[in-house]
Amino acid sequence: KLLSLYGIARPDWQRKTRYLLRDPENNAGIHYLRYERSFVIMATPGRHRFRRDHGDQVRDLRRIPLKFHGYSLRNMFDGARGRRTTCVRLDKPLYQTLRANLQWLGTRPEFRAPERLEVELARELRRMGVLPFAGVQDQLQQLLGEVNQLRRRAGFRKIGSAWIPRRRRKAKVFVECRDPGGTGRPTA
């Protein structure tokens, strides 16, 4: 219903025609993104009927991150690259849960040997369905520093960063995929 009401489902050539003709009523680009039963409608700056109807519910991703399935997505300026980029990080509740779990595991006597702990930490990340986006990797590096600080106080050897996932598995887009872990997160 939303797709037809706001002209989101129109073919590509019709959307380009609208842009080339500079339709004064609808000059903003609008896109519908869906994952399982969740969806987001994204719009570029400009006028559009969607903005008039839902203006109080529209949020700017440059200012307010989108919280989705345990992740926080934000569009921000990357000074090193000189352009805007998307930053994906763990949202606060998932990060706090992961932090508590890693700190608890890091100081357990049965994980005095760093090798055993690294295996357990990798297993914990897989269980929680954490995907290795760059922002998430930064958060995990920060947690690694905290865990090593706790281990040093407890008289344990520090652990390395081998347990932090570095690559995402490639996944086909627009294909029904199963969730083997039952985490509710994508398997990509």
Short mmCIF file of N, CA and C in Angstrom, two decimals:
data_model
loop_
_atom_site.label_atom_id
_atom_site.label_comp_id
_atom_site.label_asym_id
_atom_site.label_seq_id
_atom_site.Cartn_x
_atom_site.Cartn_y
_atom_site.Cartn_z
N LYS A 1 0.82 -1.19 0.00
CA LYS A 1 0.00 0.00 0.00
C LYS A 1 0.87 1.26 0.00
N LEU A 2 1.90 1.29 0.87
CA LEU A 2 2.79 2.44 0.90
C LEU A 2 3.54 2.63 -0.41
N LEU A 3 3.92 1.49 -1.01
CA LEU A 3 4.70 1.55 -2.24
C LEU A 3 3.94 2.26 -3.36
N SER A 4 2.68 1.91 -3.50
CA SER A 4 1.90 2.54 -4.57
C SER A 4 1.47 3.96 -4.19
N LEU A 5 1.17 4.20 -2.92
CA LEU A 5 0.73 5.51 -2.47
C LEU A 5 1.79 6.58 -2.72
N TYR A 6 3.04 6.26 -2.46
CA TYR A 6 4.12 7.24 -2.61
C TYR A 6 4.95 7.04 -3.87
N GLY A 7 4.55 6.14 -4.75
CA GLY A 7 5.24 5.94 -6.01
C GLY A 7 6.62 5.32 -5.86
N ILE A 8 6.82 4.54 -4.80
CA ILE A 8 8.12 3.92 -4.56
C ILE A 8 8.34 2.75 -5.51
N ALA A 9 7.28 2.05 -5.86
CA ALA A 9 7.41 0.83 -6.66
C ALA A 9 7.45 1.09 -8.16
N ARG A 10 7.59 2.34 -8.56
CA ARG A 10 7.64 2.64 -9.99
C ARG A 10 8.92 2.12 -10.61
N PRO A 11 8.89 1.79 -11.88
CA PRO A 11 10.12 1.33 -12.54
C PRO A 11 11.18 2.43 -12.55
N ASP A 12 12.41 2.00 -12.71
CA ASP A 12 13.55 2.91 -12.66
C ASP A 12 13.42 4.03 -13.69
N TRP A 13 12.96 3.71 -14.90
CA TRP A 13 12.88 4.73 -15.95
C TRP A 13 11.88 5.82 -15.58
N GLN A 14 10.80 5.46 -14.86
CA GLN A 14 9.81 6.47 -14.45
C GLN A 14 10.39 7.37 -13.37
N ARG A 15 11.17 6.80 -12.44
CA ARG A 15 11.77 7.62 -11.39
C ARG A 15 12.78 8.59 -12.00
N LYS A 16 13.55 8.12 -12.99
CA LYS A 16 14.53 9.00 -13.65
C LYS A 16 13.82 10.09 -14.45
N THR A 17 12.71 9.76 -15.08
CA THR A 17 11.94 10.75 -15.82
C THR A 17 11.45 11.83 -14.87
N ARG A 18 10.97 11.43 -13.70
CA ARG A 18 10.50 12.40 -12.71
C ARG A 18 11.64 13.34 -12.34
N TYR A 19 12.84 12.78 -12.18
CA TYR A 19 13.99 13.59 -11.79
C TYR A 19 14.39 14.54 -12.93
N LEU A 20 14.39 14.04 -14.16
CA LEU A 20 14.79 14.87 -15.29
C LEU A 20 13.79 15.99 -15.56
N LEU A 21 12.52 15.72 -15.34
CA LEU A 21 11.49 16.73 -15.58
C LEU A 21 11.37 17.71 -14.41
N ARG A 22 12.06 17.42 -13.33
CA ARG A 22 12.04 18.28 -12.14
C ARG A 22 10.62 18.52 -11.66
N ASP A 23 9.93 17.43 -11.36
CA ASP A 23 8.57 17.50 -10.83
C ASP A 23 8.59 18.34 -9.55
N PRO A 24 7.97 19.50 -9.54
CA PRO A 24 8.05 20.39 -8.36
C PRO A 24 7.37 19.81 -7.12
N GLU A 25 6.42 18.92 -7.31
CA GLU A 25 5.72 18.36 -6.16
C GLU A 25 6.51 17.25 -5.47
N ASN A 26 7.26 16.48 -6.24
CA ASN A 26 7.99 15.34 -5.68
C ASN A 26 9.42 15.33 -6.22
N ASN A 27 10.28 16.19 -5.67
CA ASN A 27 11.64 16.24 -6.17
C ASN A 27 12.64 15.51 -5.26
N ALA A 28 12.17 14.84 -4.22
CA ALA A 28 13.05 14.06 -3.35
C ALA A 28 13.03 12.60 -3.80
N GLY A 29 14.18 11.95 -3.72
CA GLY A 29 14.24 10.52 -4.00
C GLY A 29 13.77 9.74 -2.78
N ILE A 30 13.06 8.65 -2.98
CA ILE A 30 12.53 7.88 -1.86
C ILE A 30 12.71 6.39 -2.15
N HIS A 31 13.13 5.64 -1.13
CA HIS A 31 13.43 4.22 -1.30
C HIS A 31 12.88 3.43 -0.12
N TYR A 32 12.47 2.21 -0.41
CA TYR A 32 11.90 1.29 0.57
C TYR A 32 12.90 0.15 0.78
N LEU A 33 13.34 -0.05 2.01
CA LEU A 33 14.26 -1.13 2.36
C LEU A 33 13.56 -2.06 3.34
N ARG A 34 13.65 -3.36 3.07
CA ARG A 34 12.96 -4.33 3.93
C ARG A 34 13.89 -5.48 4.28
N TYR A 35 13.79 -5.94 5.53
CA TYR A 35 14.45 -7.15 5.98
C TYR A 35 13.45 -7.91 6.83
N GLU A 36 13.09 -9.10 6.38
CA GLU A 36 12.07 -9.93 7.03
C GLU A 36 10.81 -9.10 7.24
N ARG A 37 10.40 -8.84 8.47
CA ARG A 37 9.16 -8.11 8.72
C ARG A 37 9.40 -6.64 9.07
N SER A 38 10.64 -6.19 9.01
CA SER A 38 10.97 -4.80 9.32
C SER A 38 11.24 -4.04 8.03
N PHE A 39 10.90 -2.76 8.01
CA PHE A 39 11.19 -1.95 6.83
C PHE A 39 11.51 -0.52 7.24
N VAL A 40 12.19 0.16 6.33
CA VAL A 40 12.55 1.56 6.50
C VAL A 40 12.30 2.24 5.17
N ILE A 41 11.76 3.44 5.22
CA ILE A 41 11.62 4.26 4.02
C ILE A 41 12.62 5.39 4.15
N MET A 42 13.51 5.48 3.16
CA MET A 42 14.56 6.50 3.18
C MET A 42 14.28 7.51 2.08
N ALA A 43 14.53 8.78 2.39
CA ALA A 43 14.29 9.85 1.42
C ALA A 43 15.46 10.82 1.40
N THR A 44 15.79 11.31 0.21
CA THR A 44 16.81 12.34 0.09
C THR A 44 16.17 13.69 0.39
N PRO A 45 16.98 14.73 0.63
CA PRO A 45 16.39 16.05 0.89
C PRO A 45 15.54 16.52 -0.29
N GLY A 46 14.51 17.24 0.02
CA GLY A 46 13.62 17.78 -1.02
C GLY A 46 12.17 17.60 -0.61
N ARG A 47 11.26 17.95 -1.51
CA ARG A 47 9.83 17.83 -1.22
C ARG A 47 9.31 16.50 -1.75
N HIS A 48 8.43 15.90 -0.99
CA HIS A 48 7.78 14.67 -1.42
C HIS A 48 6.52 14.51 -0.57
N ARG A 49 5.53 13.88 -1.13
CA ARG A 49 4.28 13.65 -0.41
C ARG A 49 4.52 12.87 0.89
N PHE A 50 5.48 11.94 0.86
CA PHE A 50 5.81 11.17 2.06
C PHE A 50 6.24 12.10 3.20
N ARG A 51 7.06 13.10 2.90
CA ARG A 51 7.51 14.04 3.93
C ARG A 51 6.34 14.87 4.47
N ARG A 52 5.41 15.24 3.60
CA ARG A 52 4.26 16.01 4.07
C ARG A 52 3.38 15.16 5.00
N ASP A 53 3.17 13.89 4.64
CA ASP A 53 2.29 13.03 5.43
C ASP A 53 2.92 12.54 6.73
N HIS A 54 4.24 12.34 6.72
CA HIS A 54 4.91 11.74 7.89
C HIS A 54 6.06 12.60 8.39
N GLY A 55 6.00 13.89 8.20
CA GLY A 55 7.10 14.78 8.55
C GLY A 55 7.57 14.68 9.99
N ASP A 56 6.65 14.47 10.93
CA ASP A 56 7.04 14.39 12.34
C ASP A 56 7.73 13.07 12.67
N GLN A 57 7.64 12.08 11.81
CA GLN A 57 8.27 10.78 12.05
C GLN A 57 9.57 10.60 11.27
N VAL A 58 9.91 11.55 10.41
CA VAL A 58 11.12 11.45 9.59
C VAL A 58 12.31 11.84 10.44
N ARG A 59 13.36 11.01 10.40
CA ARG A 59 14.59 11.27 11.17
C ARG A 59 15.77 11.41 10.22
N ASP A 60 16.72 12.23 10.59
CA ASP A 60 17.92 12.45 9.79
C ASP A 60 19.02 11.53 10.31
N LEU A 61 19.49 10.61 9.46
CA LEU A 61 20.51 9.64 9.87
C LEU A 61 21.85 10.29 10.17
N ARG A 62 22.03 11.53 9.79
CA ARG A 62 23.27 12.22 10.14
C ARG A 62 23.25 12.65 11.59
N ARG A 63 22.06 12.74 12.17
CA ARG A 63 21.94 13.21 13.56
C ARG A 63 21.46 12.13 14.52
N ILE A 64 20.53 11.31 14.07
CA ILE A 64 19.95 10.27 14.92
C ILE A 64 20.19 8.92 14.26
N PRO A 65 20.97 8.02 14.90
CA PRO A 65 21.25 6.72 14.27
C PRO A 65 20.00 5.85 14.18
N LEU A 66 19.98 5.00 13.17
CA LEU A 66 18.92 4.03 12.98
C LEU A 66 19.27 2.78 13.78
N LYS A 67 18.43 2.38 14.71
CA LYS A 67 18.66 1.18 15.52
C LYS A 67 17.93 0.03 14.84
N PHE A 68 18.69 -1.03 14.54
CA PHE A 68 18.09 -2.14 13.79
C PHE A 68 18.78 -3.44 14.14
N HIS A 69 18.04 -4.39 14.69
CA HIS A 69 18.52 -5.74 14.99
C HIS A 69 19.84 -5.74 15.76
N GLY A 70 19.97 -4.89 16.76
CA GLY A 70 21.17 -4.87 17.60
C GLY A 70 22.28 -4.00 17.06
N TYR A 71 22.05 -3.31 15.95
CA TYR A 71 23.07 -2.45 15.36
C TYR A 71 22.57 -1.02 15.33
N SER A 72 23.51 -0.09 15.28
CA SER A 72 23.22 1.32 15.17
C SER A 72 23.87 1.82 13.87
N LEU A 73 23.07 2.29 12.93
CA LEU A 73 23.57 2.75 11.63
C LEU A 73 23.48 4.27 11.58
N ARG A 74 24.57 4.88 11.14
CA ARG A 74 24.60 6.33 11.10
C ARG A 74 25.39 6.79 9.89
N ASN A 75 24.96 7.88 9.29
CA ASN A 75 25.68 8.47 8.17
C ASN A 75 26.45 9.66 8.72
N MET A 76 27.78 9.62 8.57
CA MET A 76 28.60 10.68 9.15
C MET A 76 29.73 11.08 8.21
N PHE A 77 30.33 12.23 8.50
CA PHE A 77 31.42 12.73 7.66
C PHE A 77 32.71 12.08 8.11
N ASP A 78 33.44 11.49 7.16
CA ASP A 78 34.74 10.88 7.43
C ASP A 78 35.81 11.86 6.98
N GLY A 79 36.46 12.51 7.94
CA GLY A 79 37.46 13.52 7.63
C GLY A 79 38.64 12.96 6.87
N ALA A 80 39.02 11.70 7.15
CA ALA A 80 40.17 11.10 6.47
C ALA A 80 39.90 10.92 4.98
N ARG A 81 38.67 10.56 4.65
CA ARG A 81 38.31 10.35 3.24
C ARG A 81 37.73 11.59 2.58
N GLY A 82 37.31 12.55 3.39
CA GLY A 82 36.73 13.78 2.86
C GLY A 82 35.34 13.60 2.29
N ARG A 83 34.58 12.61 2.78
CA ARG A 83 33.22 12.39 2.28
C ARG A 83 32.38 11.74 3.38
N ARG A 84 31.08 11.65 3.10
CA ARG A 84 30.16 11.02 4.05
C ARG A 84 30.26 9.51 3.90
N THR A 85 30.12 8.80 5.01
CA THR A 85 30.18 7.34 4.99
C THR A 85 29.20 6.80 6.02
N THR A 86 28.84 5.53 5.89
CA THR A 86 27.93 4.90 6.83
C THR A 86 28.73 4.17 7.89
N CYS A 87 28.37 4.39 9.12
CA CYS A 87 29.05 3.75 10.25
C CYS A 87 28.08 2.76 10.89
N VAL A 88 28.49 1.51 11.02
CA VAL A 88 27.66 0.48 11.64
C VAL A 88 28.36 0.05 12.93
N ARG A 89 27.66 0.17 14.04
CA ARG A 89 28.21 -0.21 15.34
C ARG A 89 27.15 -1.02 16.09
N LEU A 90 27.55 -1.68 17.16
CA LEU A 90 26.58 -2.36 18.02
C LEU A 90 25.81 -1.30 18.78
N ASP A 91 24.49 -1.50 18.90
CA ASP A 91 23.75 -0.51 19.68
C ASP A 91 24.04 -0.72 21.17
N LYS A 92 23.64 0.24 21.98
CA LYS A 92 24.04 0.25 23.38
C LYS A 92 23.63 -0.99 24.17
N PRO A 93 22.37 -1.47 24.09
CA PRO A 93 22.02 -2.66 24.88
C PRO A 93 22.84 -3.89 24.51
N LEU A 94 23.05 -4.15 23.21
CA LEU A 94 23.83 -5.31 22.79
C LEU A 94 25.29 -5.14 23.20
N TYR A 95 25.82 -3.93 23.06
CA TYR A 95 27.20 -3.67 23.45
C TYR A 95 27.40 -3.91 24.95
N GLN A 96 26.46 -3.42 25.76
CA GLN A 96 26.58 -3.60 27.22
C GLN A 96 26.50 -5.08 27.61
N THR A 97 25.62 -5.83 26.95
CA THR A 97 25.51 -7.27 27.20
C THR A 97 26.81 -7.97 26.83
N LEU A 98 27.32 -7.66 25.65
CA LEU A 98 28.57 -8.27 25.19
C LEU A 98 29.72 -7.89 26.11
N ARG A 99 29.76 -6.66 26.53
CA ARG A 99 30.82 -6.20 27.44
C ARG A 99 30.80 -6.96 28.75
N ALA A 100 29.61 -7.10 29.33
CA ALA A 100 29.49 -7.84 30.59
C ALA A 100 29.92 -9.29 30.42
N ASN A 101 29.48 -9.92 29.32
CA ASN A 101 29.85 -11.32 29.07
C ASN A 101 31.36 -11.49 28.90
N LEU A 102 31.99 -10.59 28.14
CA LEU A 102 33.42 -10.70 27.89
C LEU A 102 34.22 -10.43 29.16
N GLN A 103 33.79 -9.47 29.96
CA GLN A 103 34.50 -9.19 31.21
C GLN A 103 34.37 -10.36 32.17
N TRP A 104 33.20 -10.97 32.22
CA TRP A 104 32.99 -12.12 33.10
C TRP A 104 33.86 -13.29 32.65
N LEU A 105 33.83 -13.57 31.34
CA LEU A 105 34.64 -14.67 30.81
C LEU A 105 36.14 -14.41 30.99
N GLY A 106 36.56 -13.17 30.82
CA GLY A 106 37.97 -12.83 30.87
C GLY A 106 38.63 -13.04 32.22
N THR A 107 37.84 -13.02 33.28
CA THR A 107 38.42 -13.16 34.62
C THR A 107 38.09 -14.51 35.26
N ARG A 108 37.52 -15.42 34.50
CA ARG A 108 37.20 -16.75 35.04
C ARG A 108 38.49 -17.56 35.21
N PRO A 109 38.68 -18.25 36.34
CA PRO A 109 39.90 -19.05 36.55
C PRO A 109 40.09 -20.15 35.51
N GLU A 110 39.01 -20.73 35.00
CA GLU A 110 39.16 -21.80 34.00
C GLU A 110 39.70 -21.28 32.67
N PHE A 111 39.67 -19.95 32.48
CA PHE A 111 40.20 -19.36 31.25
C PHE A 111 41.50 -18.60 31.53
N ARG A 112 42.26 -19.09 32.48
CA ARG A 112 43.55 -18.48 32.80
C ARG A 112 44.48 -18.49 31.58
N ALA A 113 44.43 -19.58 30.81
CA ALA A 113 45.22 -19.69 29.58
C ALA A 113 44.54 -18.86 28.48
N PRO A 114 45.27 -17.93 27.87
CA PRO A 114 44.65 -17.06 26.86
C PRO A 114 44.07 -17.82 25.66
N GLU A 115 44.69 -18.94 25.28
CA GLU A 115 44.22 -19.69 24.11
C GLU A 115 42.80 -20.21 24.31
N ARG A 116 42.53 -20.73 25.51
CA ARG A 116 41.19 -21.25 25.79
C ARG A 116 40.16 -20.12 25.78
N LEU A 117 40.56 -18.97 26.31
CA LEU A 117 39.63 -17.84 26.35
C LEU A 117 39.34 -17.32 24.94
N GLU A 118 40.34 -17.27 24.08
CA GLU A 118 40.12 -16.79 22.72
C GLU A 118 39.11 -17.67 21.98
N VAL A 119 39.19 -18.97 22.18
CA VAL A 119 38.23 -19.89 21.56
C VAL A 119 36.84 -19.62 22.10
N GLU A 120 36.73 -19.40 23.39
CA GLU A 120 35.42 -19.15 24.02
C GLU A 120 34.85 -17.80 23.57
N LEU A 121 35.69 -16.79 23.44
CA LEU A 121 35.22 -15.47 23.01
C LEU A 121 34.70 -15.53 21.57
N ALA A 122 35.41 -16.23 20.70
CA ALA A 122 34.95 -16.38 19.31
C ALA A 122 33.60 -17.11 19.28
N ARG A 123 33.44 -18.12 20.13
CA ARG A 123 32.18 -18.86 20.21
C ARG A 123 31.06 -17.94 20.71
N GLU A 124 31.36 -17.08 21.68
CA GLU A 124 30.36 -16.15 22.22
C GLU A 124 29.90 -15.16 21.15
N LEU A 125 30.83 -14.66 20.35
CA LEU A 125 30.47 -13.72 19.28
C LEU A 125 29.59 -14.40 18.24
N ARG A 126 29.92 -15.64 17.89
CA ARG A 126 29.08 -16.38 16.93
C ARG A 126 27.69 -16.62 17.51
N ARG A 127 27.63 -16.96 18.79
CA ARG A 127 26.35 -17.23 19.43
C ARG A 127 25.47 -15.97 19.41
N MET A 128 26.09 -14.82 19.63
CA MET A 128 25.33 -13.56 19.66
C MET A 128 25.06 -13.02 18.26
N GLY A 129 25.67 -13.61 17.23
CA GLY A 129 25.42 -13.18 15.85
C GLY A 129 26.07 -11.86 15.51
N VAL A 130 27.22 -11.53 16.11
CA VAL A 130 27.89 -10.27 15.85
C VAL A 130 28.61 -10.33 14.50
N LEU A 131 28.33 -9.34 13.64
CA LEU A 131 28.95 -9.26 12.32
C LEU A 131 30.10 -8.25 12.36
N PRO A 132 31.19 -8.52 11.65
CA PRO A 132 32.40 -7.68 11.77
C PRO A 132 32.43 -6.44 10.88
N PHE A 133 31.51 -5.52 11.08
CA PHE A 133 31.60 -4.24 10.40
C PHE A 133 32.76 -3.46 11.02
N ALA A 134 33.28 -2.47 10.32
CA ALA A 134 34.46 -1.74 10.81
C ALA A 134 34.20 -1.10 12.18
N GLY A 135 33.05 -0.48 12.36
CA GLY A 135 32.73 0.14 13.65
C GLY A 135 32.62 -0.89 14.76
N VAL A 136 32.08 -2.06 14.43
CA VAL A 136 31.97 -3.15 15.41
C VAL A 136 33.36 -3.66 15.78
N GLN A 137 34.24 -3.77 14.80
CA GLN A 137 35.61 -4.20 15.08
C GLN A 137 36.30 -3.22 16.03
N ASP A 138 36.06 -1.91 15.84
CA ASP A 138 36.62 -0.92 16.75
C ASP A 138 36.10 -1.12 18.17
N GLN A 139 34.80 -1.39 18.29
CA GLN A 139 34.22 -1.63 19.61
C GLN A 139 34.82 -2.87 20.26
N LEU A 140 35.03 -3.93 19.48
CA LEU A 140 35.61 -5.16 20.02
C LEU A 140 37.06 -4.94 20.43
N GLN A 141 37.80 -4.13 19.69
CA GLN A 141 39.18 -3.79 20.09
C GLN A 141 39.18 -3.06 21.43
N GLN A 142 38.21 -2.17 21.61
CA GLN A 142 38.10 -1.44 22.88
C GLN A 142 37.79 -2.41 24.02
N LEU A 143 36.88 -3.35 23.77
CA LEU A 143 36.56 -4.35 24.79
C LEU A 143 37.76 -5.23 25.09
N LEU A 144 38.55 -5.54 24.08
CA LEU A 144 39.76 -6.33 24.27
C LEU A 144 40.70 -5.62 25.26
N GLY A 145 40.86 -4.31 25.10
CA GLY A 145 41.69 -3.54 26.02
C GLY A 145 41.17 -3.61 27.45
N GLU A 146 39.84 -3.51 27.61
CA GLU A 146 39.25 -3.57 28.95
C GLU A 146 39.44 -4.95 29.57
N VAL A 147 39.23 -6.00 28.77
CA VAL A 147 39.38 -7.36 29.28
C VAL A 147 40.84 -7.62 29.67
N ASN A 148 41.78 -7.16 28.86
CA ASN A 148 43.19 -7.36 29.19
C ASN A 148 43.59 -6.60 30.45
N GLN A 149 43.00 -5.45 30.65
CA GLN A 149 43.26 -4.68 31.88
C GLN A 149 42.77 -5.46 33.10
N LEU A 150 41.58 -6.04 33.00
CA LEU A 150 41.04 -6.86 34.10
C LEU A 150 41.90 -8.10 34.33
N ARG A 151 42.36 -8.71 33.25
CA ARG A 151 43.20 -9.91 33.37
C ARG A 151 44.55 -9.58 34.01
N ARG A 152 45.10 -8.43 33.67
CA ARG A 152 46.38 -8.04 34.27
C ARG A 152 46.22 -7.86 35.78
N ARG A 153 45.13 -7.22 36.21
CA ARG A 153 44.87 -7.04 37.65
C ARG A 153 44.69 -8.38 38.36
N ALA A 154 44.11 -9.36 37.64
CA ALA A 154 43.89 -10.68 38.23
C ALA A 154 45.13 -11.57 38.16
N GLY A 155 46.20 -11.08 37.50
CA GLY A 155 47.42 -11.87 37.39
C GLY A 155 47.42 -12.85 36.23
N PHE A 156 46.52 -12.67 35.25
CA PHE A 156 46.46 -13.54 34.08
C PHE A 156 47.25 -12.89 32.94
N ARG A 157 47.65 -13.71 31.96
CA ARG A 157 48.30 -13.19 30.76
C ARG A 157 47.26 -12.53 29.86
N LYS A 158 47.70 -11.53 29.09
CA LYS A 158 46.75 -10.86 28.18
C LYS A 158 46.44 -11.75 26.98
N ILE A 159 45.31 -11.47 26.36
CA ILE A 159 44.89 -12.24 25.19
C ILE A 159 45.12 -11.40 23.94
N GLY A 160 45.26 -12.07 22.80
CA GLY A 160 45.44 -11.39 21.52
C GLY A 160 44.10 -11.07 20.88
N SER A 161 44.18 -10.55 19.66
CA SER A 161 42.95 -10.14 18.96
C SER A 161 42.50 -11.14 17.91
N ALA A 162 43.02 -12.37 17.95
CA ALA A 162 42.68 -13.37 16.93
C ALA A 162 41.19 -13.74 16.96
N TRP A 163 40.53 -13.57 18.07
CA TRP A 163 39.12 -13.95 18.20
C TRP A 163 38.19 -12.92 17.58
N ILE A 164 38.68 -11.74 17.25
CA ILE A 164 37.83 -10.70 16.67
C ILE A 164 37.65 -11.00 15.18
N PRO A 165 36.42 -11.19 14.74
CA PRO A 165 36.19 -11.51 13.32
C PRO A 165 36.58 -10.33 12.43
N ARG A 166 37.21 -10.63 11.31
CA ARG A 166 37.70 -9.59 10.41
C ARG A 166 36.95 -9.53 9.09
N ARG A 167 36.31 -10.60 8.68
CA ARG A 167 35.65 -10.63 7.38
C ARG A 167 34.21 -11.09 7.52
N ARG A 168 33.34 -10.45 6.72
CA ARG A 168 31.96 -10.90 6.65
C ARG A 168 31.85 -11.90 5.52
N ARG A 169 31.00 -12.88 5.71
CA ARG A 169 30.75 -13.83 4.62
C ARG A 169 29.89 -13.15 3.58
N LYS A 170 30.16 -13.44 2.32
CA LYS A 170 29.34 -12.89 1.24
C LYS A 170 27.99 -13.58 1.25
N ALA A 171 26.97 -12.81 0.98
CA ALA A 171 25.61 -13.37 0.93
C ALA A 171 24.90 -12.81 -0.28
N LYS A 172 24.02 -13.61 -0.83
CA LYS A 172 23.23 -13.15 -1.97
C LYS A 172 22.14 -12.21 -1.45
N VAL A 173 21.91 -11.19 -2.24
CA VAL A 173 20.90 -10.21 -1.89
C VAL A 173 19.58 -10.61 -2.54
N PHE A 174 18.48 -10.27 -1.92
CA PHE A 174 17.14 -10.57 -2.42
C PHE A 174 16.87 -12.06 -2.50
N VAL A 175 17.44 -12.83 -1.59
CA VAL A 175 17.24 -14.27 -1.52
C VAL A 175 16.77 -14.60 -0.11
N GLU A 176 15.81 -15.47 -0.01
CA GLU A 176 15.35 -15.92 1.31
C GLU A 176 16.48 -16.69 1.96
N CYS A 177 16.93 -16.25 3.12
CA CYS A 177 18.02 -16.97 3.80
C CYS A 177 17.54 -17.45 5.16
N ARG A 178 18.06 -18.58 5.56
CA ARG A 178 17.67 -19.15 6.84
C ARG A 178 18.63 -18.68 7.91
N ASP A 179 18.13 -18.65 9.13
CA ASP A 179 18.93 -18.21 10.27
C ASP A 179 19.25 -19.43 11.12
N PRO A 180 20.41 -20.08 10.91
CA PRO A 180 20.70 -21.33 11.61
C PRO A 180 20.82 -21.18 13.12
N GLY A 181 21.24 -20.00 13.59
CA GLY A 181 21.44 -19.84 15.03
C GLY A 181 20.19 -19.40 15.76
N GLY A 182 19.15 -19.02 15.04
CA GLY A 182 17.93 -18.55 15.69
C GLY A 182 18.12 -17.21 16.37
N THR A 183 19.07 -16.38 15.88
CA THR A 183 19.37 -15.12 16.52
C THR A 183 18.49 -13.98 16.00
N GLY A 184 17.82 -14.19 14.87
CA GLY A 184 17.03 -13.13 14.28
C GLY A 184 17.89 -12.15 13.49
N ARG A 185 19.14 -12.47 13.31
CA ARG A 185 20.07 -11.62 12.58
C ARG A 185 20.39 -12.25 11.23
N PRO A 186 20.79 -11.41 10.26
CA PRO A 186 21.13 -11.98 8.96
C PRO A 186 22.35 -12.89 9.07
N THR A 187 22.44 -13.85 8.19
CA THR A 187 23.56 -14.80 8.24
C THR A 187 24.72 -14.32 7.40
N ALA A 188 24.62 -13.15 6.80
CA ALA A 188 25.72 -12.62 5.96
C ALA A 188 26.89 -12.18 6.80
#
